[in-house]
PDB file of N, CA and C and ligand atoms in Angstrom:
ATOM      1  N   MET A  55       5.731  45.447  13.197  1.00 73.00           N
ATOM      2  CA  MET A  55       6.391  44.668  12.155  1.00 73.00           C
ATOM      3  C   MET A  55       5.389  43.684  11.566  1.00 73.00           C
ATOM      4  N   ARG A  56       5.367  43.640  10.280  1.00 83.00           N
ATOM      5  CA  ARG A  56       4.420  42.751   9.599  1.00 83.00           C
ATOM      6  C   ARG A  56       5.189  41.667   8.843  1.00 83.00           C
ATOM      7  N   GLU A  57       4.757  40.414   9.037  1.00 86.00           N
ATOM      8  CA  GLU A  57       5.424  39.314   8.329  1.00 86.00           C
ATOM      9  C   GLU A  57       4.518  38.801   7.231  1.00 86.00           C
ATOM     10  N   MET A  58       5.115  38.393   6.156  1.00 82.00           N
ATOM     11  CA  MET A  58       4.333  37.845   5.041  1.00 82.00           C
ATOM     12  C   MET A  58       4.806  36.418   4.778  1.00 82.00           C
ATOM     13  N   TYR A  59       3.863  35.562   4.483  1.00 84.00           N
ATOM     14  CA  TYR A  59       4.171  34.162   4.207  1.00 84.00           C
ATOM     15  C   TYR A  59       3.654  33.802   2.825  1.00 84.00           C
ATOM     16  N   GLY A  60       4.413  33.015   2.131  1.00 85.00           N
ATOM     17  CA  GLY A  60       3.968  32.538   0.832  1.00 85.00           C
ATOM     18  C   GLY A  60       3.286  31.192   0.977  1.00 85.00           C
ATOM     19  N   VAL A  61       2.307  30.943   0.159  1.00 91.00           N
ATOM     20  CA  VAL A  61       1.609  29.660   0.151  1.00 91.00           C
ATOM     21  C   VAL A  61       1.883  29.004  -1.192  1.00 91.00           C
ATOM     22  N   ARG A  62       2.345  27.790  -1.140  1.00 92.00           N
ATOM     23  CA  ARG A  62       2.724  27.098  -2.364  1.00 92.00           C
ATOM     24  C   ARG A  62       1.733  25.987  -2.681  1.00 92.00           C
ATOM     25  N   ARG A  63       1.479  25.821  -3.946  1.00 94.00           N
ATOM     26  CA  ARG A  63       0.624  24.718  -4.384  1.00 94.00           C
ATOM     27  C   ARG A  63       1.473  23.446  -4.519  1.00 94.00           C
ATOM     28  N   PHE A  64       0.844  22.314  -4.217  1.00 95.00           N
ATOM     29  CA  PHE A  64       1.498  21.021  -4.408  1.00 95.00           C
ATOM     30  C   PHE A  64       0.535  20.107  -5.150  1.00 95.00           C
ATOM     31  N   ALA A  65       1.083  19.258  -5.968  1.00 94.00           N
ATOM     32  CA  ALA A  65       0.268  18.261  -6.664  1.00 94.00           C
ATOM     33  C   ALA A  65       0.615  16.882  -6.104  1.00 94.00           C
ATOM     34  N   VAL A  66      -0.359  16.008  -6.021  1.00 95.00           N
ATOM     35  CA  VAL A  66      -0.127  14.633  -5.587  1.00 95.00           C
ATOM     36  C   VAL A  66       0.162  13.797  -6.827  1.00 95.00           C
ATOM     37  N   ALA A  67       1.328  13.144  -6.829  1.00 95.00           N
ATOM     38  CA  ALA A  67       1.731  12.378  -8.014  1.00 95.00           C
ATOM     39  C   ALA A  67       2.247  11.005  -7.600  1.00 95.00           C
ATOM     40  N   ALA A  68       2.096  10.050  -8.481  1.00 93.00           N
ATOM     41  CA  ALA A  68       2.629   8.705  -8.232  1.00 93.00           C
ATOM     42  C   ALA A  68       4.141   8.789  -8.059  1.00 93.00           C
ATOM     43  N   GLY A  69       4.661   8.103  -7.046  1.00 91.00           N
ATOM     44  CA  GLY A  69       6.098   8.122  -6.772  1.00 91.00           C
ATOM     45  C   GLY A  69       6.819   7.141  -7.666  1.00 91.00           C
ATOM     46  N   SER A  70       7.587   7.661  -8.596  1.00 86.00           N
ATOM     47  CA  SER A  70       8.289   6.778  -9.534  1.00 86.00           C
ATOM     48  C   SER A  70       9.799   6.930  -9.423  1.00 86.00           C
ATOM     49  N   GLU A  71      10.272   7.672  -8.404  1.00 89.00           N
ATOM     50  CA  GLU A  71      11.704   7.866  -8.248  1.00 89.00           C
ATOM     51  C   GLU A  71      12.366   6.555  -7.810  1.00 89.00           C
ATOM     52  N   PRO A  72      13.663   6.438  -8.030  1.00 88.00           N
ATOM     53  CA  PRO A  72      14.351   5.205  -7.612  1.00 88.00           C
ATOM     54  C   PRO A  72      14.270   4.952  -6.110  1.00 88.00           C
ATOM     55  N   ASP A  73      14.153   6.026  -5.302  1.00 91.00           N
ATOM     56  CA  ASP A  73      14.108   5.837  -3.852  1.00 91.00           C
ATOM     57  C   ASP A  73      12.680   5.790  -3.306  1.00 91.00           C
ATOM     58  N   ALA A  74      11.682   5.726  -4.192  1.00 92.00           N
ATOM     59  CA  ALA A  74      10.291   5.638  -3.730  1.00 92.00           C
ATOM     60  C   ALA A  74      10.063   4.291  -3.045  1.00 92.00           C
ATOM     61  N   GLU A  75       9.118   4.265  -2.099  1.00 92.00           N
ATOM     62  CA  GLU A  75       8.763   3.000  -1.463  1.00 92.00           C
ATOM     63  C   GLU A  75       8.247   2.031  -2.514  1.00 92.00           C
ATOM     64  N   PRO A  76       8.495   0.743  -2.332  1.00 90.00           N
ATOM     65  CA  PRO A  76       7.982  -0.223  -3.306  1.00 90.00           C
ATOM     66  C   PRO A  76       6.479  -0.407  -3.131  1.00 90.00           C
ATOM     67  N   PRO A  77       5.767  -0.722  -4.196  1.00 90.00           N
ATOM     68  CA  PRO A  77       4.362  -1.090  -4.037  1.00 90.00           C
ATOM     69  C   PRO A  77       4.278  -2.417  -3.276  1.00 90.00           C
ATOM     70  N   THR A  78       3.200  -2.586  -2.532  1.00 89.00           N
ATOM     71  CA  THR A  78       3.038  -3.800  -1.732  1.00 89.00           C
ATOM     72  C   THR A  78       1.625  -4.356  -1.878  1.00 89.00           C
ATOM     73  N   VAL A  79       1.481  -5.616  -1.534  1.00 88.00           N
ATOM     74  CA  VAL A  79       0.164  -6.232  -1.397  1.00 88.00           C
ATOM     75  C   VAL A  79       0.120  -6.929  -0.042  1.00 88.00           C
ATOM     76  N   ALA A  80      -1.068  -6.993   0.527  1.00 91.00           N
ATOM     77  CA  ALA A  80      -1.290  -7.710   1.784  1.00 91.00           C
ATOM     78  C   ALA A  80      -2.722  -8.201   1.783  1.00 91.00           C
ATOM     79  N   MET A  81      -2.964  -9.264   2.497  1.00 93.00           N
ATOM     80  CA  MET A  81      -4.334  -9.743   2.678  1.00 93.00           C
ATOM     81  C   MET A  81      -4.815  -9.274   4.044  1.00 93.00           C
ATOM     82  N   GLN A  82      -6.087  -8.920   4.107  1.00 95.00           N
ATOM     83  CA  GLN A  82      -6.674  -8.470   5.366  1.00 95.00           C
ATOM     84  C   GLN A  82      -7.972  -9.214   5.600  1.00 95.00           C
ATOM     85  N   CYS A  83      -8.161  -9.662   6.828  1.00 97.00           N
ATOM     86  CA  CYS A  83      -9.410 -10.312   7.209  1.00 97.00           C
ATOM     87  C   CYS A  83     -10.467  -9.225   7.392  1.00 97.00           C
ATOM     88  N   ALA A  84     -11.593  -9.368   6.699  1.00 97.00           N
ATOM     89  CA  ALA A  84     -12.661  -8.373   6.794  1.00 97.00           C
ATOM     90  C   ALA A  84     -13.472  -8.544   8.071  1.00 97.00           C
ATOM     91  N   VAL A  85     -13.271  -9.655   8.783  1.00 98.00           N
ATOM     92  CA  VAL A  85     -14.025  -9.905  10.019  1.00 98.00           C
ATOM     93  C   VAL A  85     -13.328  -9.241  11.209  1.00 98.00           C
ATOM     94  N   CYS A  86     -12.004  -9.479  11.352  1.00 98.00           N
ATOM     95  CA  CYS A  86     -11.292  -8.974  12.527  1.00 98.00           C
ATOM     96  C   CYS A  86     -10.257  -7.908  12.177  1.00 98.00           C
ATOM     97  N   GLU A  87     -10.100  -7.581  10.885  1.00 98.00           N
ATOM     98  CA  GLU A  87      -9.188  -6.529  10.417  1.00 98.00           C
ATOM     99  C   GLU A  87      -7.709  -6.905  10.549  1.00 98.00           C
ATOM    100  N   GLU A  88      -7.389  -8.123  10.985  1.00 97.00           N
ATOM    101  CA  GLU A  88      -5.983  -8.516  11.052  1.00 97.00           C
ATOM    102  C   GLU A  88      -5.428  -8.653   9.638  1.00 97.00           C
ATOM    103  N   SER A  89      -4.144  -8.290   9.450  1.00 95.00           N
ATOM    104  CA  SER A  89      -3.540  -8.303   8.117  1.00 95.00           C
ATOM    105  C   SER A  89      -2.301  -9.174   8.077  1.00 95.00           C
ATOM    106  N   SER A  90      -2.019  -9.659   6.897  1.00 94.00           N
ATOM    107  CA  SER A  90      -0.777 -10.384   6.653  1.00 94.00           C
ATOM    108  C   SER A  90       0.365  -9.374   6.604  1.00 94.00           C
ATOM    109  N   PRO A  91       1.608  -9.827   6.713  1.00 92.00           N
ATOM    110  CA  PRO A  91       2.718  -8.910   6.442  1.00 92.00           C
ATOM    111  C   PRO A  91       2.620  -8.426   4.996  1.00 92.00           C
ATOM    112  N   ALA A  92       3.031  -7.185   4.761  1.00 91.00           N
ATOM    113  CA  ALA A  92       3.020  -6.647   3.400  1.00 91.00           C
ATOM    114  C   ALA A  92       4.123  -7.314   2.590  1.00 91.00           C
ATOM    115  N   VAL A  93       3.792  -7.671   1.359  1.00 88.00           N
ATOM    116  CA  VAL A  93       4.759  -8.282   0.453  1.00 88.00           C
ATOM    117  C   VAL A  93       5.099  -7.259  -0.626  1.00 88.00           C
ATOM    118  N   GLU A  94       6.384  -6.962  -0.773  1.00 87.00           N
ATOM    119  CA  GLU A  94       6.803  -5.983  -1.771  1.00 87.00           C
ATOM    120  C   GLU A  94       6.629  -6.544  -3.174  1.00 87.00           C
ATOM    121  N   LEU A  95       6.084  -5.710  -4.045  1.00 83.00           N
ATOM    122  CA  LEU A  95       5.975  -6.090  -5.453  1.00 83.00           C
ATOM    123  C   LEU A  95       7.225  -5.620  -6.180  1.00 83.00           C
ATOM    124  N   PRO A  96       7.755  -6.440  -7.046  1.00 76.00           N
ATOM    125  CA  PRO A  96       8.947  -6.020  -7.792  1.00 76.00           C
ATOM    126  C   PRO A  96       8.608  -4.860  -8.716  1.00 76.00           C
ATOM    127  N   ARG A  97       9.552  -3.917  -8.846  1.00 69.00           N
ATOM    128  CA  ARG A  97       9.323  -2.772  -9.738  1.00 69.00           C
ATOM    129  C   ARG A  97       9.387  -3.196 -11.202  1.00 69.00           C
ATOM    130  N   GLN A  98      10.292  -4.081 -11.484  1.00 67.00           N
ATOM    131  CA  GLN A  98      10.402  -4.568 -12.862  1.00 67.00           C
ATOM    132  C   GLN A  98       9.384  -5.689 -13.046  1.00 67.00           C
ATOM    133  N   HIS A  99       8.813  -5.740 -14.182  1.00 64.00           N
ATOM    134  CA  HIS A  99       7.759  -6.722 -14.435  1.00 64.00           C
ATOM    135  C   HIS A  99       8.351  -8.048 -14.899  1.00 64.00           C
ATOM    136  N   ALA A 100       9.028  -8.727 -13.977  1.00 68.00           N
ATOM    137  CA  ALA A 100       9.510 -10.063 -14.292  1.00 68.00           C
ATOM    138  C   ALA A 100       8.284 -10.959 -14.447  1.00 68.00           C
ATOM    139  N   PRO A 101       8.275 -11.812 -15.451  1.00 71.00           N
ATOM    140  CA  PRO A 101       7.086 -12.650 -15.679  1.00 71.00           C
ATOM    141  C   PRO A 101       6.713 -13.451 -14.438  1.00 71.00           C
ATOM    142  N   GLY A 102       5.478 -13.322 -14.013  1.00 75.00           N
ATOM    143  CA  GLY A 102       4.981 -14.111 -12.898  1.00 75.00           C
ATOM    144  C   GLY A 102       5.360 -13.604 -11.525  1.00 75.00           C
ATOM    145  N   SER A 103       6.195 -12.568 -11.433  1.00 71.00           N
ATOM    146  CA  SER A 103       6.673 -12.135 -10.123  1.00 71.00           C
ATOM    147  C   SER A 103       5.549 -11.543  -9.277  1.00 71.00           C
ATOM    148  N   ARG A 104       4.632 -10.816  -9.892  1.00 71.00           N
ATOM    149  CA  ARG A 104       3.518 -10.250  -9.126  1.00 71.00           C
ATOM    150  C   ARG A 104       2.597 -11.357  -8.625  1.00 71.00           C
ATOM    151  N   GLU A 105       2.423 -12.397  -9.426  1.00 79.00           N
ATOM    152  CA  GLU A 105       1.580 -13.510  -8.996  1.00 79.00           C
ATOM    153  C   GLU A 105       2.221 -14.224  -7.807  1.00 79.00           C
ATOM    154  N   VAL A 106       3.552 -14.336  -7.806  1.00 77.00           N
ATOM    155  CA  VAL A 106       4.247 -14.950  -6.668  1.00 77.00           C
ATOM    156  C   VAL A 106       4.008 -14.138  -5.409  1.00 77.00           C
ATOM    157  N   ALA A 107       4.072 -12.801  -5.523  1.00 74.00           N
ATOM    158  CA  ALA A 107       3.840 -11.938  -4.359  1.00 74.00           C
ATOM    159  C   ALA A 107       2.409 -12.085  -3.866  1.00 74.00           C
ATOM    160  N   ARG A 108       1.445 -12.124  -4.782  1.00 73.00           N
ATOM    161  CA  ARG A 108       0.041 -12.268  -4.380  1.00 73.00           C
ATOM    162  C   ARG A 108      -0.201 -13.624  -3.712  1.00 73.00           C
ATOM    163  N   ARG A 109       0.419 -14.659  -4.258  1.00 82.00           N
ATOM    164  CA  ARG A 109       0.240 -15.986  -3.651  1.00 82.00           C
ATOM    165  C   ARG A 109       0.830 -16.023  -2.244  1.00 82.00           C
ATOM    166  N   SER A 110       1.973 -15.337  -2.067  1.00 78.00           N
ATOM    167  CA  SER A 110       2.591 -15.280  -0.745  1.00 78.00           C
ATOM    168  C   SER A 110       1.650 -14.609   0.249  1.00 78.00           C
ATOM    169  N   ALA A 111       1.013 -13.509  -0.161  1.00 76.00           N
ATOM    170  CA  ALA A 111       0.062 -12.826   0.722  1.00 76.00           C
ATOM    171  C   ALA A 111      -1.139 -13.719   0.991  1.00 76.00           C
ATOM    172  N   ALA A 112      -1.594 -14.434  -0.021  1.00 80.00           N
ATOM    173  CA  ALA A 112      -2.774 -15.283   0.144  1.00 80.00           C
ATOM    174  C   ALA A 112      -2.473 -16.476   1.055  1.00 80.00           C
ATOM    175  N   GLY A 113      -1.216 -16.897   1.145  1.00 90.00           N
ATOM    176  CA  GLY A 113      -0.855 -18.001   2.045  1.00 90.00           C
ATOM    177  C   GLY A 113      -1.202 -17.675   3.491  1.00 90.00           C
ATOM    178  N   TRP A 114      -1.157 -16.395   3.810  1.00 94.00           N
ATOM    179  CA  TRP A 114      -1.520 -15.968   5.164  1.00 94.00           C
ATOM    180  C   TRP A 114      -2.987 -16.283   5.461  1.00 94.00           C
ATOM    181  N   VAL A 115      -3.827 -16.243   4.439  1.00 94.00           N
ATOM    182  CA  VAL A 115      -5.259 -16.514   4.634  1.00 94.00           C
ATOM    183  C   VAL A 115      -5.448 -17.927   5.164  1.00 94.00           C
ATOM    184  N   ARG A 116      -4.734 -18.880   4.598  1.00 92.00           N
ATOM    185  CA  ARG A 116      -4.865 -20.260   5.072  1.00 92.00           C
ATOM    186  C   ARG A 116      -4.484 -20.366   6.547  1.00 92.00           C
ATOM    187  N   GLN A 117      -3.376 -19.694   6.938  1.00 94.00           N
ATOM    188  CA  GLN A 117      -2.950 -19.733   8.345  1.00 94.00           C
ATOM    189  C   GLN A 117      -3.994 -19.067   9.242  1.00 94.00           C
ATOM    190  N   HIS A 118      -4.509 -17.932   8.777  1.00 96.00           N
ATOM    191  CA  HIS A 118      -5.485 -17.201   9.588  1.00 96.00           C
ATOM    192  C   HIS A 118      -6.765 -18.015   9.744  1.00 96.00           C
ATOM    193  N   ARG A 119      -7.155 -18.663   8.688  1.00 95.00           N
ATOM    194  CA  ARG A 119      -8.385 -19.468   8.695  1.00 95.00           C
ATOM    195  C   ARG A 119      -8.278 -20.647   9.650  1.00 95.00           C
ATOM    196  N   GLU A 120      -7.083 -21.246   9.736  1.00 95.00           N
ATOM    197  CA  GLU A 120      -6.900 -22.378  10.650  1.00 95.00           C
ATOM    198  C   GLU A 120      -7.097 -21.955  12.101  1.00 95.00           C
ATOM    199  N   ALA A 121      -6.715 -20.722  12.431  1.00 96.00           N
ATOM    200  CA  ALA A 121      -6.861 -20.229  13.806  1.00 96.00           C
ATOM    201  C   ALA A 121      -8.218 -19.559  14.040  1.00 96.00           C
ATOM    202  N   ASN A 122      -8.896 -19.205  12.959  1.00 98.00           N
ATOM    203  CA  ASN A 122     -10.180 -18.485  13.069  1.00 98.00           C
ATOM    204  C   ASN A 122     -11.166 -19.126  12.104  1.00 98.00           C
ATOM    205  N   ARG A 123     -11.796 -20.218  12.553  1.00 97.00           N
ATOM    206  CA  ARG A 123     -12.574 -21.066  11.644  1.00 97.00           C
ATOM    207  C   ARG A 123     -13.808 -20.391  11.067  1.00 97.00           C
ATOM    208  N   GLU A 124     -14.245 -19.275  11.617  1.00 97.00           N
ATOM    209  CA  GLU A 124     -15.450 -18.618  11.123  1.00 97.00           C
ATOM    210  C   GLU A 124     -15.157 -17.320  10.371  1.00 97.00           C
ATOM    211  N   HIS A 125     -13.895 -17.089  10.039  1.00 97.00           N
ATOM    212  CA  HIS A 125     -13.535 -15.880   9.278  1.00 97.00           C
ATOM    213  C   HIS A 125     -13.416 -16.268   7.802  1.00 97.00           C
ATOM    214  N   PHE A 126     -14.425 -15.895   7.012  1.00 96.00           N
ATOM    215  CA  PHE A 126     -14.493 -16.311   5.614  1.00 96.00           C
ATOM    216  C   PHE A 126     -14.277 -15.169   4.612  1.00 96.00           C
ATOM    217  N   THR A 127     -14.237 -13.926   5.086  1.00 97.00           N
ATOM    218  CA  THR A 127     -14.197 -12.796   4.168  1.00 97.00           C
ATOM    219  C   THR A 127     -12.862 -12.059   4.287  1.00 97.00           C
ATOM    220  N   TYR A 128     -12.203 -11.829   3.158  1.00 95.00           N
ATOM    221  CA  TYR A 128     -10.883 -11.201   3.124  1.00 95.00           C
ATOM    222  C   TYR A 128     -10.853 -10.152   2.026  1.00 95.00           C
ATOM    223  N   ARG A 129      -9.859  -9.279   2.114  1.00 94.00           N
ATOM    224  CA  ARG A 129      -9.643  -8.297   1.049  1.00 94.00           C
ATOM    225  C   ARG A 129      -8.156  -8.214   0.737  1.00 94.00           C
ATOM    226  N   LEU A 130      -7.853  -7.942  -0.524  1.00 90.00           N
ATOM    227  CA  LEU A 130      -6.475  -7.717  -0.954  1.00 90.00           C
ATOM    228  C   LEU A 130      -6.226  -6.217  -0.871  1.00 90.00           C
ATOM    229  N   VAL A 131      -5.207  -5.821  -0.107  1.00 92.00           N
ATOM    230  CA  VAL A 131      -4.879  -4.405   0.074  1.00 92.00           C
ATOM    231  C   VAL A 131      -3.584  -4.117  -0.666  1.00 92.00           C
ATOM    232  N   LYS A 132      -3.644  -3.184  -1.611  1.00 90.00           N
ATOM    233  CA  LYS A 132      -2.466  -2.802  -2.381  1.00 90.00           C
ATOM    234  C   LYS A 132      -2.023  -1.404  -1.966  1.00 90.00           C
ATOM    235  N   THR A 133      -0.720  -1.179  -1.903  1.00 93.00           N
ATOM    236  CA  THR A 133      -0.217   0.170  -1.679  1.00 93.00           C
ATOM    237  C   THR A 133       0.630   0.584  -2.875  1.00 93.00           C
ATOM    238  N   HIS A 134       0.584   1.874  -3.170  1.00 93.00           N
ATOM    239  CA  HIS A 134       1.404   2.462  -4.237  1.00 93.00           C
ATOM    240  C   HIS A 134       2.002   3.747  -3.686  1.00 93.00           C
ATOM    241  N   PRO A 135       3.293   3.987  -3.904  1.00 95.00           N
ATOM    242  CA  PRO A 135       3.897   5.207  -3.377  1.00 95.00           C
ATOM    243  C   PRO A 135       3.409   6.445  -4.137  1.00 95.00           C
ATOM    244  N   TYR A 136       3.155   7.503  -3.366  1.00 96.00           N
ATOM    245  CA  TYR A 136       2.804   8.804  -3.939  1.00 96.00           C
ATOM    246  C   TYR A 136       3.651   9.865  -3.254  1.00 96.00           C
ATOM    247  N   ARG A 137       3.770  11.005  -3.886  1.00 95.00           N
ATOM    248  CA  ARG A 137       4.518  12.102  -3.275  1.00 95.00           C
ATOM    249  C   ARG A 137       3.897  13.424  -3.674  1.00 95.00           C
ATOM    250  N   LEU A 138       4.278  14.470  -2.939  1.00 95.00           N
ATOM    251  CA  LEU A 138       3.814  15.813  -3.261  1.00 95.00           C
ATOM    252  C   LEU A 138       4.865  16.478  -4.145  1.00 95.00           C
ATOM    253  N   VAL A 139       4.424  17.022  -5.259  1.00 94.00           N
ATOM    254  CA  VAL A 139       5.322  17.716  -6.186  1.00 94.00           C
ATOM    255  C   VAL A 139       5.063  19.207  -6.025  1.00 94.00           C
ATOM    256  N   PRO A 140       6.119  19.991  -5.646  1.00 93.00           N
ATOM    257  CA  PRO A 140       5.899  21.417  -5.457  1.00 93.00           C
ATOM    258  C   PRO A 140       5.578  22.111  -6.770  1.00 93.00           C
ATOM    259  N   GLY A 141       4.625  23.041  -6.688  1.00 92.00           N
ATOM    260  CA  GLY A 141       4.234  23.815  -7.873  1.00 92.00           C
ATOM    261  C   GLY A 141       4.448  25.288  -7.635  1.00 92.00           C
ATOM    262  N   GLY A 142       3.608  26.105  -8.203  1.00 91.00           N
ATOM    263  CA  GLY A 142       3.758  27.556  -8.137  1.00 91.00           C
ATOM    264  C   GLY A 142       3.339  28.119  -6.796  1.00 91.00           C
ATOM    265  N   TRP A 143       3.784  29.352  -6.543  1.00 90.00           N
ATOM    266  CA  TRP A 143       3.399  30.078  -5.341  1.00 90.00           C
ATOM    267  C   TRP A 143       2.087  30.795  -5.576  1.00 90.00           C
ATOM    268  N   MET A 144       1.255  30.851  -4.559  1.00 84.00           N
ATOM    269  CA  MET A 144      -0.043  31.537  -4.682  1.00 84.00           C
ATOM    270  C   MET A 144       0.106  32.984  -4.241  1.00 84.00           C
TER     271      MET A 144
HETATM  272 ZN1   ZN B 265      -9.965 -12.669  11.077  1.00 53.53          ZN
END
């Protein structure tokens, strides 16, 4: 008995569905890799709302710095939802 399997192509696309995960920002210490909690970015572009989220993430830097006096380098880490979109069969 011989079995045949189909292979399907998928494309990687930005997740824009209503149930997609929200985009987030977080601050990460480049010295010890510790990160702040992720802050969800609002989907709707309310004026100043993204800046509020970024400031909230940056507040963690001050707390981290107080406990780690020699950690001076940080990075802003952003996440964006993506999904696989099924395409044609090969
Ligand atoms: Zn650190």
